[in-house]
Tab-separated table of C-alpha atoms and ligand atoms in Angstrom:
chain	number	residue	atom	x	y	z
A	481	MET	CA	12.654	12.462	3.254
A	482	THR	CA	9.642	10.176	2.482
A	483	GLN	CA	8.148	11.131	-0.816
A	484	LYS	CA	4.953	13.271	-1.005
A	485	THR	CA	1.715	11.178	-0.719
A	486	ILE	CA	0.406	12.429	-4.067
A	487	LEU	CA	3.625	11.292	-5.823
A	488	ARG	CA	3.374	8.088	-4.255
A	489	ALA	CA	-0.094	7.452	-5.401
A	490	LEU	CA	0.842	8.574	-8.945
A	491	ALA	CA	3.703	6.192	-8.894
A	492	GLY	CA	1.175	3.385	-8.280
A	493	GLU	CA	1.305	2.991	-4.513
A	494	ARG	CA	-1.921	2.071	-2.489
A	495	LEU	CA	-1.987	4.255	0.615
A	496	PRO	CA	-4.187	3.555	3.659
A	497	VAL	CA	-5.547	7.087	3.532
A	498	PRO	CA	-5.815	8.399	-0.045
A	499	PRO	CA	-4.277	11.834	-0.480
A	500	ILE	CA	-6.776	14.603	-1.388
A	501	TRP	CA	-7.188	17.858	-3.295
A	502	MET	CA	-10.091	19.406	-4.957
A	503	MET	CA	-10.676	20.908	-8.457
A	504	ARG	CA	-11.257	24.622	-8.202
A	505	GLN	CA	-10.050	24.500	-4.495
A	506	ALA	CA	-8.984	28.184	-4.890
A	507	GLY	CA	-12.256	29.850	-5.769
A	508	ARG	CA	-15.321	31.873	-5.100
A	509	TYR	CA	-16.626	29.626	-2.323
A	510	LEU	CA	-13.860	30.936	-0.039
A	511	PRO	CA	-14.202	34.409	1.382
A	512	GLU	CA	-10.330	34.837	1.240
A	513	TYR	CA	-10.448	34.163	-2.505
A	514	ARG	CA	-13.139	36.822	-3.051
A	515	ALA	CA	-11.121	39.359	-1.162
A	516	THR	CA	-7.933	38.605	-3.074
A	517	ARG	CA	-9.989	38.709	-6.391
A	518	ALA	CA	-11.394	42.061	-5.571
A	519	GLN	CA	-7.928	43.401	-4.847
A	520	ALA	CA	-6.829	42.166	-8.326
A	521	GLY	CA	-9.695	43.924	-9.943
A	522	ASP	CA	-10.667	41.154	-12.646
A	523	PHE	CA	-10.030	37.477	-13.031
A	524	LEU	CA	-7.368	37.743	-15.784
A	525	SER	CA	-5.368	40.184	-13.864
A	526	LEU	CA	-5.394	37.711	-10.879
A	527	CYS	CA	-4.092	35.068	-13.125
A	528	TYR	CA	-1.366	37.274	-14.475
A	529	THR	CA	-0.161	38.799	-10.928
A	530	PRO	CA	2.291	36.275	-9.638
A	531	GLU	CA	2.019	37.382	-6.085
A	532	LEU	CA	-1.714	37.376	-5.995
A	533	ALA	CA	-1.998	34.105	-8.014
A	534	ALA	CA	0.278	32.446	-5.533
A	535	GLU	CA	-1.569	33.837	-2.675
A	536	VAL	CA	-4.996	32.306	-3.860
A	537	THR	CA	-3.247	28.990	-4.582
A	538	LEU	CA	-2.119	28.804	-1.013
A	539	GLN	CA	-5.240	29.817	0.593
A	540	PRO	CA	-6.930	26.388	0.470
A	541	ILE	CA	-3.638	24.917	1.581
A	542	ARG	CA	-3.617	27.075	4.731
A	543	ARG	CA	-7.246	26.428	5.504
A	544	TYR	CA	-7.456	22.673	4.907
A	545	GLY	CA	-4.068	21.218	4.454
A	546	PHE	CA	-4.740	19.513	1.188
A	547	ASP	CA	-2.000	17.265	-0.086
A	548	ALA	CA	-1.696	19.312	-3.475
A	549	ALA	CA	-1.791	22.790	-4.652
A	550	ILE	CA	-2.985	23.592	-8.134
A	551	LEU	CA	-1.525	26.414	-9.892
A	552	PHE	CA	-4.063	29.350	-10.119
A	553	ALA	CA	-4.483	30.162	-13.816
A	554	ASP	CA	-6.937	29.305	-16.563
A	555	ILE	CA	-7.094	26.988	-19.531
A	556	LEU	CA	-7.949	30.074	-21.725
A	557	LEU	CA	-4.470	31.704	-21.080
A	558	ILE	CA	-3.133	29.494	-24.043
A	559	PRO	CA	-5.658	31.011	-26.669
A	560	GLN	CA	-4.627	34.426	-25.426
A	561	ALA	CA	-0.851	33.503	-25.884
A	562	LEU	CA	-1.637	32.173	-29.256
A	563	GLY	CA	-2.987	35.627	-30.243
A	564	ALA	CA	-6.740	35.386	-29.444
A	565	ASP	CA	-8.457	38.094	-27.702
A	566	VAL	CA	-9.770	36.808	-24.296
A	567	TRP	CA	-11.998	38.430	-21.629
A	568	PHE	CA	-14.354	37.390	-19.104
A	569	VAL	CA	-17.758	38.938	-18.484
A	570	THR	CA	-18.664	38.799	-14.690
A	571	GLY	CA	-21.649	36.316	-14.090
A	572	GLU	CA	-21.368	35.068	-17.613
A	573	GLY	CA	-18.099	33.596	-18.412
A	574	PRO	CA	-15.346	33.639	-20.927
A	575	ARG	CA	-15.434	35.490	-24.303
A	576	LEU	CA	-12.851	35.092	-27.054
A	577	SER	CA	-12.269	36.373	-30.606
A	578	THR	CA	-13.308	33.326	-32.933
A	579	ILE	CA	-11.451	31.189	-35.341
A	580	THR	CA	-13.617	29.585	-38.056
A	581	ASP	CA	-11.433	28.677	-40.874
A	582	ALA	CA	-7.847	27.657	-41.928
A	583	ALA	CA	-6.708	31.220	-42.296
A	584	GLY	CA	-7.644	31.891	-38.664
A	585	VAL	CA	-5.463	28.810	-37.567
A	586	THR	CA	-2.489	29.943	-39.774
A	587	ALA	CA	-2.586	33.469	-38.152
A	588	LEU	CA	-2.032	32.041	-34.682
A	589	ARG	CA	1.421	32.637	-33.118
A	590	PRO	CA	3.896	29.803	-33.371
A	591	ALA	CA	4.288	27.668	-30.308
A	592	ASP	CA	7.663	28.664	-29.230
A	593	GLN	CA	6.355	32.316	-28.980
A	594	VAL	CA	3.753	31.733	-26.184
A	595	HIS	CA	6.179	32.196	-23.431
A	596	GLU	CA	6.346	35.904	-23.289
A	597	LYS	CA	2.640	36.240	-22.495
A	598	LEU	CA	2.675	33.246	-20.080
A	599	ALA	CA	5.872	34.305	-18.087
A	600	PRO	CA	3.811	35.520	-15.097
A	601	VAL	CA	2.348	32.168	-14.835
A	602	TYR	CA	5.995	30.518	-14.608
A	603	GLU	CA	6.737	33.206	-11.873
A	604	THR	CA	3.691	32.146	-9.805
A	605	LEU	CA	4.976	28.554	-9.818
A	606	ARG	CA	8.478	29.688	-8.635
A	607	ILE	CA	6.947	31.474	-5.835
A	608	LEU	CA	4.747	28.449	-5.015
A	609	SER	CA	7.829	26.191	-5.130
A	610	ARG	CA	9.415	28.281	-2.333
A	611	GLU	CA	6.388	28.810	-0.180
A	612	LEU	CA	4.350	25.626	-0.231
A	613	PRO	CA	4.739	23.270	2.788
A	614	ARG	CA	7.303	20.583	2.249
A	615	GLU	CA	4.725	17.878	2.189
A	616	THR	CA	2.495	19.584	-0.453
A	617	THR	CA	2.630	18.625	-4.148
A	618	LEU	CA	2.587	21.333	-6.749
A	619	ILE	CA	0.417	20.685	-9.856
A	620	GLY	CA	0.543	22.661	-13.071
A	621	PHE	CA	-2.130	22.260	-15.689
A	622	ALA	CA	-3.421	23.217	-19.289
A	623	GLY	CA	-6.724	22.444	-21.141
A	624	ALA	CA	-6.539	19.643	-23.466
A	625	PRO	CA	-6.560	20.737	-27.191
A	626	SER	CA	-10.046	19.796	-27.963
A	627	THR	CA	-11.673	21.506	-24.939
A	628	VAL	CA	-9.407	24.720	-25.702
A	629	ALA	CA	-10.532	24.560	-29.395
A	630	THR	CA	-14.228	24.509	-28.403
A	631	TYR	CA	-13.625	27.952	-26.835
A	632	MET	CA	-11.437	29.264	-29.624
A	633	VAL	CA	-13.947	28.375	-32.296
A	634	ALA	CA	-17.133	29.394	-30.454
A	635	GLY	CA	-15.749	32.463	-28.673
A	636	ARG	CA	-17.486	31.426	-25.491
A	637	GLY	CA	-18.710	28.516	-23.534
A	638	THR	CA	-21.478	26.497	-25.049
A	639	PRO	CA	-23.912	23.908	-23.945
A	640	ASP	CA	-23.074	21.371	-26.654
A	641	GLN	CA	-19.812	22.664	-28.278
A	642	GLY	CA	-21.802	23.014	-31.371
A	643	PRO	CA	-19.640	25.491	-33.242
A	644	ALA	CA	-16.415	23.263	-32.742
A	645	HIS	CA	-18.364	20.242	-34.108
A	646	ALA	CA	-19.689	22.172	-36.972
A	647	MET	CA	-16.002	23.498	-37.895
A	648	LYS	CA	-14.875	19.761	-37.541
A	649	THR	CA	-17.578	18.578	-39.956
A	650	ALA	CA	-17.185	21.402	-42.440
A	651	ASP	CA	-13.448	21.303	-42.663
A	652	ARG	CA	-11.763	18.488	-40.628
A	653	VAL	CA	-8.180	19.435	-42.090
A	654	ALA	CA	-8.546	23.083	-40.669
A	655	PHE	CA	-9.948	21.678	-37.369
A	656	SER	CA	-7.156	19.154	-37.105
A	657	ALA	CA	-4.560	21.848	-37.711
A	658	LEU	CA	-6.098	23.890	-34.974
A	659	ILE	CA	-5.751	20.899	-32.763
A	660	ASP	CA	-2.201	20.425	-33.796
A	661	ARG	CA	-1.349	24.155	-32.934
A	662	ILE	CA	-2.833	24.014	-29.583
A	663	THR	CA	-1.020	20.652	-28.854
A	664	ASP	CA	2.392	22.117	-29.924
A	665	ALA	CA	1.798	25.217	-27.729
A	666	THR	CA	0.620	22.939	-24.781
A	667	ILE	CA	3.797	21.051	-24.954
A	668	GLU	CA	5.935	24.170	-24.690
A	669	TYR	CA	3.689	25.652	-21.858
A	670	LEU	CA	3.610	22.398	-19.702
A	671	SER	CA	7.439	21.988	-20.134
A	672	ALA	CA	7.974	25.458	-18.961
A	673	GLN	CA	5.651	24.948	-16.082
A	674	ILE	CA	7.738	21.887	-15.123
A	675	GLU	CA	10.886	23.841	-15.341
A	676	ALA	CA	9.472	26.494	-13.062
A	677	GLY	CA	8.482	23.993	-10.367
A	678	ALA	CA	5.396	21.982	-11.223
A	679	GLU	CA	5.882	18.379	-9.887
A	680	VAL	CA	2.792	16.921	-11.715
A	681	VAL	CA	0.853	18.206	-14.683
A	682	LYS	CA	-2.749	17.801	-15.412
A	683	LEU	CA	-4.584	17.944	-18.804
A	684	PHE	CA	-8.266	19.208	-18.350
A	685	ASP	CA	-10.464	17.838	-21.149
A	686	SER	CA	-13.700	19.069	-19.898
A	687	TRP	CA	-15.670	18.372	-23.153
A	688	ALA	CA	-14.058	15.000	-24.086
A	689	GLY	CA	-17.342	13.337	-23.626
A	690	SER	CA	-18.913	15.162	-26.657
A	691	LEU	CA	-16.334	13.342	-28.869
A	692	LYS	CA	-17.553	10.057	-30.146
A	693	GLY	CA	-16.078	7.134	-31.854
A	694	GLN	CA	-13.292	8.205	-34.388
A	695	ASP	CA	-13.528	11.721	-33.018
A	696	PHE	CA	-12.556	10.626	-29.642
A	697	ASP	CA	-9.611	8.644	-30.925
A	698	ASP	CA	-8.421	11.658	-33.107
A	699	PHE	CA	-8.991	14.540	-30.731
A	700	ALA	CA	-9.092	13.354	-27.306
A	701	LEU	CA	-6.686	10.402	-27.235
A	702	ALA	CA	-4.125	11.326	-29.984
A	703	PRO	CA	-3.459	14.810	-28.759
A	704	ALA	CA	-3.114	13.658	-25.139
A	705	LYS	CA	-0.750	10.891	-26.182
A	706	ARG	CA	1.418	13.335	-28.214
A	707	ILE	CA	1.632	15.814	-25.256
A	708	ILE	CA	2.466	13.221	-22.791
A	709	ALA	CA	5.059	11.455	-25.057
A	710	ALA	CA	6.919	14.793	-25.593
A	711	LEU	CA	6.711	15.652	-21.824
A	712	LYS	CA	8.032	12.258	-20.823
A	713	THR	CA	10.851	12.750	-23.409
A	714	ARG	CA	11.800	15.939	-21.682
A	715	HIS	CA	10.887	15.352	-18.115
A	716	PRO	CA	10.756	11.468	-17.621
A	717	HIS	CA	9.878	11.678	-13.959
A	718	ILE	CA	7.073	14.008	-14.048
A	719	PRO	CA	3.680	12.363	-13.660
A	720	VAL	CA	0.674	13.375	-15.861
A	721	ILE	CA	-2.943	13.390	-14.857
A	722	ALA	CA	-5.476	13.176	-17.649
A	723	PHE	CA	-9.123	14.279	-17.216
A	724	PRO	CA	-11.223	13.131	-20.196
A	725	ARG	CA	-14.592	14.424	-18.564
A	726	GLU	CA	-17.582	12.353	-19.280
A	727	ALA	CA	-15.728	9.872	-21.415
A	728	GLY	CA	-17.889	7.162	-19.993
A	729	PRO	CA	-16.715	3.741	-21.252
A	730	ARG	CA	-13.735	5.412	-22.896
A	731	TYR	CA	-12.121	5.967	-19.480
A	732	ALA	CA	-11.238	2.235	-19.706
A	733	GLY	CA	-7.862	1.973	-21.552
A	734	PHE	CA	-7.428	5.680	-21.666
A	735	ALA	CA	-4.211	5.574	-19.360
A	736	LYS	CA	-2.756	2.830	-21.528
A	737	ALA	CA	-3.602	4.417	-24.920
A	738	THR	CA	-2.192	7.915	-23.783
A	739	GLY	CA	0.614	7.075	-21.292
A	740	ALA	CA	-1.103	9.176	-18.517
A	741	ASP	CA	0.003	8.144	-15.027
A	742	CYS	CA	-3.506	8.751	-13.555
A	743	VAL	CA	-6.957	9.232	-15.036
A	744	ALA	CA	-9.288	11.707	-13.321
A	745	LEU	CA	-12.956	10.539	-13.037
A	746	ASP	CA	-16.060	12.709	-13.062
A	747	GLN	CA	-19.046	11.802	-11.117
A	748	SER	CA	-21.017	10.120	-13.689
A	749	VAL	CA	-18.781	7.061	-13.605
A	750	ALA	CA	-19.534	4.406	-10.927
A	751	ALA	CA	-16.628	4.022	-8.461
A	752	ASP	CA	-16.906	0.210	-8.466
A	753	TRP	CA	-16.993	0.061	-12.293
A	754	ALA	CA	-13.945	2.257	-12.452
A	755	ALA	CA	-12.068	0.285	-9.746
A	756	ALA	CA	-12.516	-2.805	-12.014
A	757	HIS	CA	-11.961	-1.215	-15.409
A	758	VAL	CA	-9.788	1.783	-14.981
A	759	GLN	CA	-7.731	1.581	-11.770
A	760	THR	CA	-6.580	-1.875	-13.060
A	761	ASP	CA	-4.196	0.292	-15.375
A	762	GLY	CA	-2.919	2.532	-12.517
A	763	CYS	CA	-3.927	5.463	-10.183
A	764	VAL	CA	-7.369	7.129	-10.428
A	765	GLN	CA	-8.613	10.379	-9.052
A	766	GLY	CA	-12.159	11.376	-8.188
A	767	ASN	CA	-15.000	11.214	-8.032
A	768	LEU	CA	-17.241	12.811	-5.577
A	769	ASN	CA	-20.220	14.706	-6.749
A	770	PRO	CA	-19.464	18.479	-5.962
A	771	ALA	CA	-23.236	19.054	-5.429
A	772	LEU	CA	-22.744	17.228	-2.044
A	773	LEU	CA	-20.667	20.007	-0.785
A	774	VAL	CA	-23.478	22.530	-1.349
A	775	GLU	CA	-26.302	20.656	0.518
A	776	SER	CA	-25.632	19.978	4.181
A	777	GLY	CA	-26.575	16.530	4.946
A	778	PRO	CA	-25.075	12.941	5.808
A	779	ARG	CA	-24.767	12.102	2.277
A	780	LEU	CA	-21.405	13.919	1.996
A	781	VAL	CA	-19.787	11.764	4.688
A	782	ASP	CA	-21.439	8.476	3.409
A	783	GLU	CA	-20.343	9.120	-0.248
A	784	THR	CA	-16.851	10.230	0.779
A	785	ARG	CA	-16.314	6.931	2.640
A	786	ARG	CA	-18.010	4.802	-0.108
A	787	ILE	CA	-15.679	6.122	-2.719
A	788	ALA	CA	-12.575	5.739	-0.514
A	789	ARG	CA	-13.714	2.054	-0.068
A	790	ALA	CA	-14.489	1.396	-3.576
A	791	PHE	CA	-10.861	2.538	-4.659
A	792	ALA	CA	-9.071	1.062	-1.511
A	793	GLY	CA	-7.599	-1.790	-3.531
A	794	GLY	CA	-5.341	0.402	-5.545
A	795	PRO	CA	-3.609	3.758	-5.962
A	796	HIS	CA	-6.300	6.530	-5.478
A	797	ILE	CA	-6.212	10.333	-5.024
A	798	PHE	CA	-9.432	11.539	-3.485
A	799	ASN	CA	-11.053	14.652	-5.496
A	800	LEU	CA	-14.238	15.782	-6.739
A	801	GLY	CA	-15.735	14.702	-10.220
A	802	HIS	CA	-15.666	18.401	-11.200
A	803	GLY	CA	-14.803	21.768	-9.671
A	804	ILE	CA	-16.252	22.935	-6.393
A	805	THR	CA	-19.029	25.467	-7.134
A	806	PRO	CA	-19.157	29.044	-5.568
A	807	ASP	CA	-22.284	28.106	-3.598
A	808	ALA	CA	-20.576	25.331	-1.623
A	809	ASP	CA	-20.271	25.626	2.126
A	810	PRO	CA	-16.477	25.784	3.210
A	811	ASP	CA	-17.323	23.894	6.487
A	812	ASN	CA	-18.495	20.946	4.156
A	813	VAL	CA	-15.074	20.758	2.750
A	814	SER	CA	-13.672	20.120	6.357
A	815	ARG	CA	-16.341	17.518	6.892
A	816	MET	CA	-15.383	15.699	3.745
A	817	ILE	CA	-11.531	15.765	4.762
A	818	GLU	CA	-12.377	14.527	8.381
A	819	ALA	CA	-14.583	11.619	6.860
A	820	LEU	CA	-11.592	10.747	4.840
A	821	ARG	CA	-8.661	11.199	7.316
A	822	GLY	CA	-10.521	10.858	10.631
B	2373	LIG	O1	-8.648	24.178	-9.986
B	2373	LIG	C1	-8.171	25.110	-9.620
B	2373	LIG	O2	-8.337	25.627	-8.431
B	2373	LIG	C2	-7.070	25.875	-10.409
B	2373	LIG	C3	-7.523	26.945	-11.276
B	2373	LIG	C4	-8.423	26.762	-12.343
B	2373	LIG	C5	-9.431	27.756	-12.703
B	2373	LIG	N1	-9.926	27.247	-13.962
B	2373	LIG	C6	-9.733	28.984	-12.084
B	2373	LIG	C7	-10.922	29.769	-12.344
B	2373	LIG	C8	-8.395	25.666	-13.214
B	2373	LIG	C9	-7.680	24.423	-13.380
B	2373	LIG	C10	-9.319	25.994	-14.338
B	2373	LIG	C11	-9.710	25.218	-15.447
B	2373	LIG	C12	-10.692	25.632	-16.371
B	2373	LIG	N2	-11.095	26.833	-16.928
B	2373	LIG	C13	-11.484	24.645	-17.124
B	2373	LIG	C14	-11.335	23.166	-17.084
B	2373	LIG	C15	-11.907	22.570	-15.882
B	2373	LIG	C16	-13.349	22.633	-15.809
B	2373	LIG	O3	-13.890	23.377	-14.895
B	2373	LIG	O4	-14.165	22.002	-16.660
B	2373	LIG	C17	-12.379	25.355	-18.076
B	2373	LIG	C18	-13.436	24.809	-18.989
B	2373	LIG	C19	-11.958	26.899	-17.896
B	2373	LIG	C20	-12.724	27.901	-18.605
B	2373	LIG	C21	-13.314	28.879	-17.561
B	2373	LIG	N3	-12.715	29.769	-16.585
B	2373	LIG	C22	-14.693	29.135	-17.445
B	2373	LIG	C23	-15.690	28.428	-18.300
B	2373	LIG	C24	-15.016	29.857	-16.531
B	2373	LIG	C25	-16.260	30.724	-16.138
B	2373	LIG	C26	-17.132	29.713	-15.288
B	2373	LIG	C27	-16.959	30.091	-13.968
B	2373	LIG	O5	-16.817	29.040	-12.997
B	2373	LIG	O6	-17.222	31.150	-13.535
B	2373	LIG	C28	-13.705	30.363	-15.838
B	2373	LIG	C29	-13.403	31.152	-14.772
B	2373	LIG	C30	-12.585	30.616	-13.602
B	2373	LIG	N4	-11.512	29.826	-13.733
B	2373	LIG	C31	-12.855	30.990	-12.402
B	2373	LIG	C32	-11.752	30.346	-11.487
B	2373	LIG	C33	-11.525	30.280	-10.035
B	2373	LIG	C34	-13.885	31.781	-11.704
B	2373	LIG	C35	-13.645	33.159	-12.111
B	2373	LIG	C36	-13.877	34.310	-11.027
B	2373	LIG	O7	-13.295	34.457	-9.979
B	2373	LIG	O8	-14.641	35.244	-11.344
């Protein structure tokens, strides 16, 4: 059997047509997702009901034939497994009980006790391993520690991640201890995902761009490096994609510094710059602006082809720079795929 295209790209192969998948490909822009989400009742129930989580993971594969399926879950399941209260307010986003000091960190559950709460996620992966088409790669994921910490400290999403930065300034030791606890739990979580059938894992560091200088080294690079090293020891053949979103110039060297097999690029990075400074170290993923899937115009096709051309000299997985938004037109996704493959 020829190897799956995503795995070939991750191994460093340049393919004539880049494989494609989309961040948030299972989501509210799809009517079939909204129907299953209504059946589940609320978002977290959808994440914790393996048959329904597998169903929404499969929906974009059936509709579009993407080269990869990403597990349907959320980065905030780890805080919950560590003992935080987590809930979602419709139309607003996540809410969590907060951690503000060393005592809060100490009270978290140990890393090897996260599996009980997360068992349904592993079951979703087992279902997907059986049901996905043979050519489709199954991607597992977790939030990177610093991004997960921003939600655990603030208790919600924030425009500037202010509360986490404030804790880091007030008590760097306690903040580092929080990062370490999330790092340990993430290693156990991603290992279990691989054992349940994930063929690739991705680390989402959505707020990496708010870390500067030494903070970027300590809280974006170092935890990613520790997670990837532990995974490579346990599962040497499983590729890792890292997404240090809005890292800007720090994208250069990120793969080498962390051991990631692929770096995912947000849309603020110029593709030509990334081809010269990031793709030289291995596979890159990205970086179409998700806003182009909302407007219906020629720019979508032009930009899709421009990005494919910019990265044509090396290994590339076509993707968006961030998740597709609920107001995107499902037909635009077909247009993007046609522009790439056709
Ligand atoms: O990409 C995929 O299709 C896989 C599933 C996935 C979801 N969230 C489903 C989801 C993945 C990989 C995530 C990651 C995630 N979750 C991140 C990192 C990536 C990023 O987007 O920056 C973050 C920061 C979260 C936390 C989170 N989850 C927020 C802030 C929100 C609310 C904002 C929103 O878009 O509504 C969520 C909810 C969420 N996670 C939805 C989905 C499909 C929408 C919830 C719904 O159906 O009501």
